[in-house]
Structures are given as structure tokens and as C-alpha cells.
CSV table of C-alpha atoms and ligand atoms in Angstrom, one decimal:
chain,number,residue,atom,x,y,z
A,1133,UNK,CA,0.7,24.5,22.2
A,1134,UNK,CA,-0.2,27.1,19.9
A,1135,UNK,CA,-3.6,28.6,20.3
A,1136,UNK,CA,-4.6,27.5,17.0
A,1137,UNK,CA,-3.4,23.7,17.2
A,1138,UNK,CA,-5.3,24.1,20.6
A,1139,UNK,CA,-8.7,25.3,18.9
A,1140,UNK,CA,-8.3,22.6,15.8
A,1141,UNK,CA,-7.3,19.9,18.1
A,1142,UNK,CA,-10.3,20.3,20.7
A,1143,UNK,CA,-13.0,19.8,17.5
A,1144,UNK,CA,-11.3,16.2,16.0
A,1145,UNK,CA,-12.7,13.2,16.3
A,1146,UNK,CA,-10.7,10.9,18.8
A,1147,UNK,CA,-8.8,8.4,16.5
A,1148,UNK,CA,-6.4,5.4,17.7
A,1149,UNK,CA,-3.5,7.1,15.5
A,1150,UNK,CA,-1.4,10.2,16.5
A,1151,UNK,CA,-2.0,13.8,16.5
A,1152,UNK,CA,1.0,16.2,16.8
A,1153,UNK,CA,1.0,19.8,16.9
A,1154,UNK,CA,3.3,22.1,14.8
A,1155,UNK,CA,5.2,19.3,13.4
A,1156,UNK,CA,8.1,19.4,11.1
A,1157,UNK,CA,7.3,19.2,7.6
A,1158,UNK,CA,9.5,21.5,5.1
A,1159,UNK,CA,12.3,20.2,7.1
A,1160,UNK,CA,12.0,16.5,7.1
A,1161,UNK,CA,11.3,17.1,2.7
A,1162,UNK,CA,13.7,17.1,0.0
A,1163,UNK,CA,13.9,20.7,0.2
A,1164,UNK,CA,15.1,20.3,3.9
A,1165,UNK,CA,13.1,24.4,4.6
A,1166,UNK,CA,9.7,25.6,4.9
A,1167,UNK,CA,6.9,25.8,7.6
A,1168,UNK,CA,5.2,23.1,10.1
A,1169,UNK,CA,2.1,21.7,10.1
A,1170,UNK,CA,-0.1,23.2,12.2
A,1171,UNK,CA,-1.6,19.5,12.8
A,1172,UNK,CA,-0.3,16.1,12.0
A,1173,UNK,CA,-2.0,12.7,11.7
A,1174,UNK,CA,-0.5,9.2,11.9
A,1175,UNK,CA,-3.6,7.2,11.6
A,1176,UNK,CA,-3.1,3.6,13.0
A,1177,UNK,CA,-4.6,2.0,9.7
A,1178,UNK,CA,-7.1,2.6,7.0
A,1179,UNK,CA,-10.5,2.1,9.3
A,1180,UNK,CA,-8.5,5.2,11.6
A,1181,UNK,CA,-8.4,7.1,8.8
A,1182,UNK,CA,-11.7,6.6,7.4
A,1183,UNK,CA,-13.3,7.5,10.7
A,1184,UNK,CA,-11.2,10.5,11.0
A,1185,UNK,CA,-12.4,11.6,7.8
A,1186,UNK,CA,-16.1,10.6,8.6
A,1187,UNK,CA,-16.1,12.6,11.8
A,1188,UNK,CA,-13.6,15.2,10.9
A,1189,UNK,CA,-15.5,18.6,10.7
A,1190,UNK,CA,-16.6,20.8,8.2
A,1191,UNK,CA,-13.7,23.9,7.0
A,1192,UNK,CA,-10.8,22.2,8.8
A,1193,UNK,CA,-8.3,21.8,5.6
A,1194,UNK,CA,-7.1,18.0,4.9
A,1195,UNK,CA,-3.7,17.7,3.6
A,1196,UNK,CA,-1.6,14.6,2.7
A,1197,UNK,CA,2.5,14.0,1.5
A,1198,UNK,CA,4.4,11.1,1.1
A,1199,UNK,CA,7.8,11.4,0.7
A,1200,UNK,CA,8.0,15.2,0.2
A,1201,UNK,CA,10.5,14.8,-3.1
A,1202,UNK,CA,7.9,17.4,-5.3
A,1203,UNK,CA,6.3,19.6,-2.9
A,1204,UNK,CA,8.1,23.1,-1.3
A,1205,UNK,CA,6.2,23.6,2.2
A,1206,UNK,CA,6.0,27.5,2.3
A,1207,UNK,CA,7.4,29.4,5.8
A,1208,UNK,CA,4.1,30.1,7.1
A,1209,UNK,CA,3.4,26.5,6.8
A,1210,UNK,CA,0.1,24.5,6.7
A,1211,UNK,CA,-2.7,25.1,8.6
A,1212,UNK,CA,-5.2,22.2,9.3
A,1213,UNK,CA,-4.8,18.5,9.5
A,1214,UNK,CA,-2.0,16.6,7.5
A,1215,UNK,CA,-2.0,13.3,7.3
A,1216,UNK,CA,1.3,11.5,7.1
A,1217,UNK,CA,0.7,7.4,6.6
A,1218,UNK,CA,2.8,5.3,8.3
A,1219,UNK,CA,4.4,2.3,8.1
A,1220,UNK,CA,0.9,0.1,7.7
A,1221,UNK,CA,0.5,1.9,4.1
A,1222,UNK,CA,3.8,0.4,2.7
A,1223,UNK,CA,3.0,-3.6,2.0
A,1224,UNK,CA,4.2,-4.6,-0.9
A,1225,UNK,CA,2.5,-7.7,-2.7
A,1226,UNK,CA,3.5,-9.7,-5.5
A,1227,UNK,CA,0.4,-12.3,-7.2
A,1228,UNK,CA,1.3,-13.4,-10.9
A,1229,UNK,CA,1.3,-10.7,-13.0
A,1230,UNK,CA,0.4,-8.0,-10.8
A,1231,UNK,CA,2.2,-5.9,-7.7
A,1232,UNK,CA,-0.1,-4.4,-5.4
A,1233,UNK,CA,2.1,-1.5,-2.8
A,1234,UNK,CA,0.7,0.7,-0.6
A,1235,UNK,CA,1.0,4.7,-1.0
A,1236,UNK,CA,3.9,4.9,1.3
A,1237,UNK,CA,5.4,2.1,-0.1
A,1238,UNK,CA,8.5,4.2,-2.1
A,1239,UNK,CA,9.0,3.7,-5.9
A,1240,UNK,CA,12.2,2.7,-5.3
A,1241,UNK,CA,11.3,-0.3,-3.3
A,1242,UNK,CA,8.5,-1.4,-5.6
A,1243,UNK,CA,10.8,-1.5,-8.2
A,1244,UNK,CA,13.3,-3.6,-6.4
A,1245,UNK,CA,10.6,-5.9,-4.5
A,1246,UNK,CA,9.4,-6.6,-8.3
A,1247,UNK,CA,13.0,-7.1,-9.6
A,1248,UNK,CA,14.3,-9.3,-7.1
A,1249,UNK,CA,10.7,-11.6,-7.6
A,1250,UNK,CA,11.9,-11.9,-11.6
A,1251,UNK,CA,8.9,-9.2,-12.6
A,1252,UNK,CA,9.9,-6.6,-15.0
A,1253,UNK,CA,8.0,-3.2,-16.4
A,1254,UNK,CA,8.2,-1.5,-12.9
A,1255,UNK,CA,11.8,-0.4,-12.7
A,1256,UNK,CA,11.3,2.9,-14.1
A,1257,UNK,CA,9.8,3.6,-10.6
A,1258,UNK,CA,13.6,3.3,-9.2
A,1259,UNK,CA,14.5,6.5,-10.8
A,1260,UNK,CA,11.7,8.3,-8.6
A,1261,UNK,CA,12.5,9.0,-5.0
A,1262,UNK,CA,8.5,9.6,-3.8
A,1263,UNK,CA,5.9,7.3,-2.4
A,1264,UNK,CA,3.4,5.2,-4.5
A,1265,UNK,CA,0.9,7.7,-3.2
A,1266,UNK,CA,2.8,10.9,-4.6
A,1267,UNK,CA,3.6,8.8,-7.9
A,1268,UNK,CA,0.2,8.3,-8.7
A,1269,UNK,CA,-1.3,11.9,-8.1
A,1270,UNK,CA,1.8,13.1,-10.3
A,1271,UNK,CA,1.5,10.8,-13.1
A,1272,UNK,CA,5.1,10.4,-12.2
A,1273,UNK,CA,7.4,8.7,-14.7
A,1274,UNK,CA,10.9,8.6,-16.4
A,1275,UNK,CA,12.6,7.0,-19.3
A,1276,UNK,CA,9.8,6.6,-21.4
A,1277,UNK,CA,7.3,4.8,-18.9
A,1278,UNK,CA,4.9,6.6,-16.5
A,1279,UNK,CA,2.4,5.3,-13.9
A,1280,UNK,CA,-0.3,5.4,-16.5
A,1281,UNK,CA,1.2,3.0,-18.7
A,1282,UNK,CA,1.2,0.1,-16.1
A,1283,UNK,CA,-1.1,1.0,-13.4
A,1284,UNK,CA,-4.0,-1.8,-13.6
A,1285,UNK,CA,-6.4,0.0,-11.2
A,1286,UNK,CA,-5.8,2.0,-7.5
A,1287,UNK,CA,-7.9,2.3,-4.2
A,1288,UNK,CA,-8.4,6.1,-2.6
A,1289,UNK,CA,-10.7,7.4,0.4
A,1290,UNK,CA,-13.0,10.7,-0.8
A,1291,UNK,CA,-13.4,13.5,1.9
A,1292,UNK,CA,-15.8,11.8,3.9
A,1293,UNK,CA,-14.0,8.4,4.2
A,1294,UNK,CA,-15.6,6.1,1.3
A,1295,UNK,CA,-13.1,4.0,-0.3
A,1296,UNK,CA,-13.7,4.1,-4.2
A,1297,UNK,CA,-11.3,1.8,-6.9
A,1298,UNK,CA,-9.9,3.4,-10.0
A,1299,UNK,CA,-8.7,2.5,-13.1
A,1300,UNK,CA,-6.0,4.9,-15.2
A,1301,UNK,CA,-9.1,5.5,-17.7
A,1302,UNK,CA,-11.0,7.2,-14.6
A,1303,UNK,CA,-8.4,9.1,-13.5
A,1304,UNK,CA,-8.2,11.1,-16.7
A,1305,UNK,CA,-4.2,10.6,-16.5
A,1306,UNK,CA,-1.9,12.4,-18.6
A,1307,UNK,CA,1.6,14.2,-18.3
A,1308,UNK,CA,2.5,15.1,-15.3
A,1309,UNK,CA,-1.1,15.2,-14.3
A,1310,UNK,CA,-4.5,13.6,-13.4
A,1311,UNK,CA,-8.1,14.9,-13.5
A,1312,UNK,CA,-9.4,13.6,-9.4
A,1313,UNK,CA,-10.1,16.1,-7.3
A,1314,UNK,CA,-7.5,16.1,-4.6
A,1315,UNK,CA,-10.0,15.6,-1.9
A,1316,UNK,CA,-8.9,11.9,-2.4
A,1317,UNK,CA,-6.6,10.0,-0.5
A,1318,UNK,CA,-5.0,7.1,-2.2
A,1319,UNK,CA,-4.5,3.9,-0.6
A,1320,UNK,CA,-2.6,1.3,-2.8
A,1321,UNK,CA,-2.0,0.9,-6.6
A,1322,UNK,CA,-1.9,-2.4,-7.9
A,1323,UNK,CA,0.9,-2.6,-11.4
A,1324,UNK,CA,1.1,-4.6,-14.1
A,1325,UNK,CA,4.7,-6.4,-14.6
A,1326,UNK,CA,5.9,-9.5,-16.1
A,1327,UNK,CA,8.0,-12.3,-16.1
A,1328,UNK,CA,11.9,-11.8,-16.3
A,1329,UNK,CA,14.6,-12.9,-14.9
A,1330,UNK,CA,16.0,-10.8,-11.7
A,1331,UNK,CA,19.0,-10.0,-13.2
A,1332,UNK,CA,17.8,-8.4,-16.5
A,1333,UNK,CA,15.4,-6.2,-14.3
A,1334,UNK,CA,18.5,-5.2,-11.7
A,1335,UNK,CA,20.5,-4.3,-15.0
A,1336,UNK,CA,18.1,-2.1,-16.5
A,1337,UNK,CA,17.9,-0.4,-12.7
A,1338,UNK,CA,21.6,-0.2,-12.6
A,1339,UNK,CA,21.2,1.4,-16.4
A,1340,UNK,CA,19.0,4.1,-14.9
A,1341,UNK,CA,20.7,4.8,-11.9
A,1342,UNK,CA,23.7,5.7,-13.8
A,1343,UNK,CA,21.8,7.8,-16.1
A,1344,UNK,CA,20.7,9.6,-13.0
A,1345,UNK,CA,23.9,10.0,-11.3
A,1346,UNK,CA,25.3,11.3,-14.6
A,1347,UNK,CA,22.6,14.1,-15.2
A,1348,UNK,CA,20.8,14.8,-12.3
A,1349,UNK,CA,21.7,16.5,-8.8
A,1350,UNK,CA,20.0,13.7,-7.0
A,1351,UNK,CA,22.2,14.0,-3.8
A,1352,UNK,CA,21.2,17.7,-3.4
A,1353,UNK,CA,18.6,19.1,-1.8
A,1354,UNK,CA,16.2,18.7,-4.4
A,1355,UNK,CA,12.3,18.4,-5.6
A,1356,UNK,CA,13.1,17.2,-9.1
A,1357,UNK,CA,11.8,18.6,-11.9
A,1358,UNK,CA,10.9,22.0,-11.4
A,1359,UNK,CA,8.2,22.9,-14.2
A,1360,UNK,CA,7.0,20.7,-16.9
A,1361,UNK,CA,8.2,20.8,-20.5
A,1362,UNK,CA,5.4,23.0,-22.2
A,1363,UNK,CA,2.7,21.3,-24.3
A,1364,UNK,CA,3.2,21.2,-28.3
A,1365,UNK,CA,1.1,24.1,-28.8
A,1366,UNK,CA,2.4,26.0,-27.0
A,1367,UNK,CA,6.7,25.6,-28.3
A,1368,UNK,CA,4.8,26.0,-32.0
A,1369,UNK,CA,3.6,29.2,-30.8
A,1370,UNK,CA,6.9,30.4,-29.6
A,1371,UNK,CA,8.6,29.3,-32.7
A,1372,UNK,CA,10.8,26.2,-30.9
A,1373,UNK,CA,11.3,23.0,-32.4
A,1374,UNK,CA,8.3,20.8,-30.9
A,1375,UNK,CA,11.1,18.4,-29.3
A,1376,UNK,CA,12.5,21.4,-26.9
A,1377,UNK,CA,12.8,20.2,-23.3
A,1378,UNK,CA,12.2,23.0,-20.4
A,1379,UNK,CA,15.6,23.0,-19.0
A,1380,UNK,CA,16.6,23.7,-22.8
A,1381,UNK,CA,14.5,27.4,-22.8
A,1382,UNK,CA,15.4,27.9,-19.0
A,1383,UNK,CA,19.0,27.9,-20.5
A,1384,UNK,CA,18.1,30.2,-22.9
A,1385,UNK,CA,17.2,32.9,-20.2
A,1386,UNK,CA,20.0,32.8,-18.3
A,1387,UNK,CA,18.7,30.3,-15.9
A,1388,UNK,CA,21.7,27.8,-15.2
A,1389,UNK,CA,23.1,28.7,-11.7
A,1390,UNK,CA,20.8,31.6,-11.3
A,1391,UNK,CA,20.7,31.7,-7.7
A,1392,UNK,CA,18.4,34.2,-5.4
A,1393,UNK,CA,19.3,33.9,-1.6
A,1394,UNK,CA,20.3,30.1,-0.6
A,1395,UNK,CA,18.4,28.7,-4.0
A,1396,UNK,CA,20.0,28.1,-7.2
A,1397,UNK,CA,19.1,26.4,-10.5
A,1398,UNK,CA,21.5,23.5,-10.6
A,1399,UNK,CA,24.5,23.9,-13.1
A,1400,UNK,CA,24.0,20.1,-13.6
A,1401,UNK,CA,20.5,20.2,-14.7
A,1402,UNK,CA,19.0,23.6,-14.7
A,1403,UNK,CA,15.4,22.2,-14.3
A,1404,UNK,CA,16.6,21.2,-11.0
A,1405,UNK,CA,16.6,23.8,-8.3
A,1406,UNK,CA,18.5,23.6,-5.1
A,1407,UNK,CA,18.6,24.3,-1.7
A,1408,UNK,CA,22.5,25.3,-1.3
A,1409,UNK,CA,22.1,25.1,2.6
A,1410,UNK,CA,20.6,28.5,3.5
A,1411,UNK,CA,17.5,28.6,1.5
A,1412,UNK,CA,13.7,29.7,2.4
A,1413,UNK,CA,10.6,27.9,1.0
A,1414,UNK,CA,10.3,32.0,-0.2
A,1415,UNK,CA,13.8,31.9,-2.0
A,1416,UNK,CA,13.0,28.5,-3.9
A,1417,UNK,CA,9.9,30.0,-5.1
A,1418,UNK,CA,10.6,33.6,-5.7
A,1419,UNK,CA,13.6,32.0,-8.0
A,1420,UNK,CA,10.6,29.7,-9.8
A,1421,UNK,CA,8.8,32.6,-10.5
A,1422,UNK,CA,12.0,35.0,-11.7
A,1423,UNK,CA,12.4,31.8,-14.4
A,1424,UNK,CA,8.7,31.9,-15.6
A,1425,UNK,CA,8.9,35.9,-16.0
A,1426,UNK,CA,11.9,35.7,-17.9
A,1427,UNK,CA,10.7,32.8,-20.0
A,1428,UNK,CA,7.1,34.0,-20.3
A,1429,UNK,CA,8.7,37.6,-22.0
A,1430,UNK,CA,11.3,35.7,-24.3
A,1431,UNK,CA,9.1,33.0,-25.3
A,1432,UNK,CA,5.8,33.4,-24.6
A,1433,UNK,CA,5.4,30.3,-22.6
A,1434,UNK,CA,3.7,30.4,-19.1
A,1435,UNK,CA,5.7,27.7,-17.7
A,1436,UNK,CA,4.0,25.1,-15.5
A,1437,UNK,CA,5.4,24.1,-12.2
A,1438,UNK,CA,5.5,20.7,-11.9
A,1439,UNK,CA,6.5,21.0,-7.9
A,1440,UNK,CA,3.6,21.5,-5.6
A,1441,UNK,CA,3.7,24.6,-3.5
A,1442,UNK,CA,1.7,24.8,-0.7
A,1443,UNK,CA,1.1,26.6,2.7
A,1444,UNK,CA,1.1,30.1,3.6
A,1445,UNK,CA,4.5,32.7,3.4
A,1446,UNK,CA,5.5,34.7,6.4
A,1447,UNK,CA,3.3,37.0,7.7
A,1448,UNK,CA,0.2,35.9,5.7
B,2072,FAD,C1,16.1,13.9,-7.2
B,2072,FAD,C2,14.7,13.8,-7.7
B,2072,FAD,C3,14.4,13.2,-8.9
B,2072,FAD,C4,13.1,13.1,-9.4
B,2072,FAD,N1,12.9,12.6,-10.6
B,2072,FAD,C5,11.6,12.4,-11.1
B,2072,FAD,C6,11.3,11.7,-12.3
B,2072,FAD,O1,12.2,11.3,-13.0
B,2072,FAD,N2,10.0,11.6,-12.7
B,2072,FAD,C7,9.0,12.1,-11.9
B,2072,FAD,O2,7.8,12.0,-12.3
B,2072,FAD,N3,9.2,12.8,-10.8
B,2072,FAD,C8,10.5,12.9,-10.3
B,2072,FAD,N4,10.7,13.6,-9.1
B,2072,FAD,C9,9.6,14.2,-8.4
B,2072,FAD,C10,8.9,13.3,-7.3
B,2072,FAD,O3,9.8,12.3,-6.9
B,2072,FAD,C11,7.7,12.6,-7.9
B,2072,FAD,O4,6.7,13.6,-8.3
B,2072,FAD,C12,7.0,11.7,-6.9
B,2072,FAD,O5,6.0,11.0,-7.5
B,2072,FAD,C13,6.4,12.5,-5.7
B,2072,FAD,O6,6.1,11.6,-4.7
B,2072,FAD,P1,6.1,12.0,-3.1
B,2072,FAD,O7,5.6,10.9,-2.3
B,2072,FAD,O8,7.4,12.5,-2.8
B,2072,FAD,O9,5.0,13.2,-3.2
B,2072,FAD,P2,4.9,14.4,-2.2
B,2072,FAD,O10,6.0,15.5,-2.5
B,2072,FAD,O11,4.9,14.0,-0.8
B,2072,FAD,O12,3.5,15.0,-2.7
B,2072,FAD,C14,3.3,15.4,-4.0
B,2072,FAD,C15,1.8,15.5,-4.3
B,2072,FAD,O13,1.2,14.2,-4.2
B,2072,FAD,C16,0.2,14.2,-3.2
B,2072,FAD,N5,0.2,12.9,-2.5
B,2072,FAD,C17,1.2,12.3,-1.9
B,2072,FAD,N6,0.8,11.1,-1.3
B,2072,FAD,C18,-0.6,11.1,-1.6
B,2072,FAD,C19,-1.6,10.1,-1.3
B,2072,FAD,N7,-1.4,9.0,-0.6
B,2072,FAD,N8,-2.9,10.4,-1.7
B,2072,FAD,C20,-3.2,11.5,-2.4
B,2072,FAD,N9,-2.2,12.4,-2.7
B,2072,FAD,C21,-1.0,12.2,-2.3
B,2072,FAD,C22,0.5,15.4,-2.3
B,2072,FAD,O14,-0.7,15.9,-1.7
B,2072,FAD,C23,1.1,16.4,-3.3
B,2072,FAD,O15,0.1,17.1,-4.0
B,2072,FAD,C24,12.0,13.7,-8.6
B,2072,FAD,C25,12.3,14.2,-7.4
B,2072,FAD,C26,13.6,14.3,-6.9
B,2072,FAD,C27,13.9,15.0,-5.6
């Protein structure tokens, strides 16, 4: 064990979950590269959780993934506590109008618990290969519907265990984004939906699936979206037409199949960057970062990742 597991491990509270030191964590993403985590917790349910939290002590750092499809782990990996939920987090409930899922519960599974119940609004979430949990921090959304628009109200745990219900107006959603602190831990989201019958809903999936398969890399090794498209404002200032979508001006700078070490942008959808096999957490960001130079000195926009990078880089 390494000495620092060893030191962080000796000061947390005994829980009824599992502790494991230097676990996999870039690896076992999207991204399949990057670090460990220096701890991980598998709390047995939500009162294990909350009393880890409670008891957990002061300056040790809390982080929490679900399905790893938007975050890049760097090298150095994570130090502190992450939690990964487990299978206790991922009910999904149907009462009348409204679907209730935990945060593990995946998108994908929401959306085709709902459908095969004869509720419709939700399969947008089939396009999106994260966890309910990941969904809601993101704002995540696709084909003109985002979490926002049909979340009726969530559950999340602050950083000493209290659990606290929100409603989309409290969270201060908006593109890509919300306004909590992410101290908080989310629990379950409960969606509106409505009547249909099964196979509309499975159509409109099928619909999106193909429109995925035909523009996306989805069976690379992947986080999605790489940065966001820029705000209004900002394509005004930089003389674009207000419509332009990021992948669109990463074009424009050369950025299709612009590859350093084992990442690329994808030639399929150049706001998608890949893994090709060989690639370091360092590699998929340093390639992130060549984009925003070159776009931030042709345009004038400082691009926004959307991907979450975390974790320390080699050495640090
Ligand atoms: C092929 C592909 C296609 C994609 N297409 C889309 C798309 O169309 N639209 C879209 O919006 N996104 C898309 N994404 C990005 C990604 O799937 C979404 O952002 C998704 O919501 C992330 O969920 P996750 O569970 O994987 O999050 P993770 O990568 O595990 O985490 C992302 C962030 O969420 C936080 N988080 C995760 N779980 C919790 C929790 N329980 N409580 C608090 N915080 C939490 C993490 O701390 C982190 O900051 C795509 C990704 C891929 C790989």
C-alpha cells in the first residue's frame, strides 16, 4: 500500500462500504488512460455514505464519477477519497407521470425503462452514455431536450452528509452547466414524462441512435463533446454567424484529425477527440489546449471545455 493511501486510510471513518487503495480510474472511463485514485469508496447505501461524509475529516479532497463518458483522469491521478456508487444508486421508478432513477442509474436505461412503460419525453437521455448523476451536474442534453427541461426536482448530500431536494430553478441550470457547488453529491432525479405508447417512444430512440451512429464516433474511445459551442456574444464578437457550432471553428483551424501523440480530433466529428490506443490523459489535454490557442488567435474565442479534467499530471 502506498504510504499515502496508508496515512488517508488510517484517519476515515469506518463505513460498511469498501475502501480500495490506488484503484483504477482513467482506465475503467471512456478515455480508457489516466491515473488511479489514490482512495476509492463503495458506500453500501445512502446512510454509509452520509456517515462517511459526517465523520470524514477536514482537507481530505471528496471526489465523485459515474460513468466516466465526460471526465479525462490526469496521469498523476486523484488524491483523496472518490466515491464510486454502486449498484444500490441505480433503481429506477415509474409512478404516473413521473420517473424517479438513481444517479448511477445510466441515461440510457432511464430512457428505455420509460419507453418500454409507454412514457415519452425521456428518450433524449438514450443518446447520452453517463449516469443520472453526471447528467444532472452537466446539464447534459441532445436533440433539442436537456435535463433542465424535464427534471421535476433532485435529491443530493452537501459535504457534511445532509440530504437537501432541488428543483431545476435552484440549481441555476443552463447550457452545459449548473450553479451548485460541487461539494454535492446527487442521489436521484425524479423526470417528468408522459403517456405514449411504447412503440412511438422506441422509434424516436431508434431515430436518435442512427443520428448518432451516423455523426458521432461513439464506439471510440471517447468523452463526447469536447468544448462547448461559444455563447452568442462571444461568435458576434468574432464576426461568425450566431448559429456557428464549435466543431464548425475547430474546422476552421486545422483541427479535424489533428493528432498529438495517441490523441486525435475525430475526422468524423472534430468536437470529438480520441484515444487511438496509445494515448496519455497528458496527450488528450495538451491536444485540447493546442485547439483553444489556435482558436483563441484566429477567433478570439476562449473556448470552453465541456470535458472535466481533473487530477494531477506526472511529476506534480
Ligand atoms: C460518445 C459520447 C457521446 C456523448 N454525447 C453527449 C450528448 O449528446 N450530450 C451531452 O450532454 N453529453 C454527451 N456526452 C458526455 C457525457 O456522456 C455527459 O456529460 C454525461 O452526462 C456524463 O455523465 P457521467 O456519469 O459519465 O459523468 P462523469 O464523467 O462520471 O462525471 C462528469 C461530472 O459529473 C460529476 N458527477 C458524476 N456523478 C455525480 C453525482 N452522483 N453527484 C455529483 N456529481 C456527479 C463528476 O464529478 C464530474 O464533474 C457524450 C459522451 C460520449 C462518450
Amino acid at each position: 500500500m502506498s504510504e499515502a493511501a496508508q496515512s488517508i486510510l488510517t484517519g476515515l471513518p469506518e463505513v460498511r462500504g469498501r475502501y480500495k487503495e490506488n484503484a483504477p480510474l482513467g482506465a475503467i472511463g471512456w478515455f480508457r488512460c489516466g491515473g488511479t485514485a489514490e482512495v476509492q469508496f463503495k458506500p453500501a447505501d445512502i446512510e454509509d455514505l452520509q456517515h462517511f461524509l459526517k465523520d470524514c475529516p477536514e482537507g481530505v479532497p471528496i471526489n465523485i464519477f459515474g460513468a466516466l463518458s465526460n471526465s479525462i483522469i490526469r496521469d498523476g491521478g486523484l488524491e483523496g477519497v472518490t466515491i464510486r456508487l454502486g449498484r444500490e444508486f441505480s433503481a429506477i421508478d415509474i409512478e404516473g407521470d413521473e420517473v424517479t432513477a438513481g444517479a448511477l442509474a445510466l441515461d440510457a436505461n432511464v430512457a428505455s425503462v420509460s419507453a418500454d412503460a409507454g412514457r415519452g419525453g425521456l428518450e433524449f437521455l438514450s443518446g447520452i452514455p453517463g449516469s443520472i448523476g453526471g447528467a444532472l451536474r452537466m446539464n447534459a442534453g441532445c436533440y433539442g431536450t436537456e435535463i433542465k427541461d424535464v427534471l421535476i426536482s433532485c435529491q443530493a448530500l452537501d459535504k457534511k452528509g445532509a440530504l437537501h431536494s432541488f428543483t431545476p430553478e435552484d440549481l441555476g441550470m443552463s447550457y452545459r452547466h449548473i450553479d451548485l457547488s460541487t461539494d454535492y453529491i446527487f442521489i436521484n432525479a425524479t423526470f417528468r414524462s408522459k403517456k405514449e405508447t411504447p412503440e412511438i417512444v422506441l422509434a424516436r430512440m431508434a431515430d436518435i441512435k442512427k443520428s448518432r451512429e451516423d455523426a458521432q464516433p461513439i464506439r471510440e474511445k471517447t468523452g463526447g463533446s469536447t468544448f462547448a459551442n461559444p455563447s452568442t456574444q462571444d461568435l458576434e464578437k468574432a464576426g461568425l454567424p450566431l448559429d456557428t457550432k464549435v466543431w464548425k471553428i475547430i474546422d476552421s483551424v486545422g483541427g479535424r484529425g489533428l493528432t498529438i501523440g495517441g490523441a486525435m480530433m475525430s475526422e468524423k466529428h472534430c468536437n470529438f477527440m480520441i484515444n487511438n490506443g496509445m494515448a496519455t490523459a497528458q496527450d488528450l489535454e495538451d491536444l485540447g489546449e493546442e485547439i483553444r490557442a489556435r482558436v483563441l488567435e484566429k477567433h478570439g474565442i476562449t473556448l470552453r471545455w465541456e470535458i472535466r479534467r481533473i487530477g494531477k499530471k506526472l511529476g506534480e
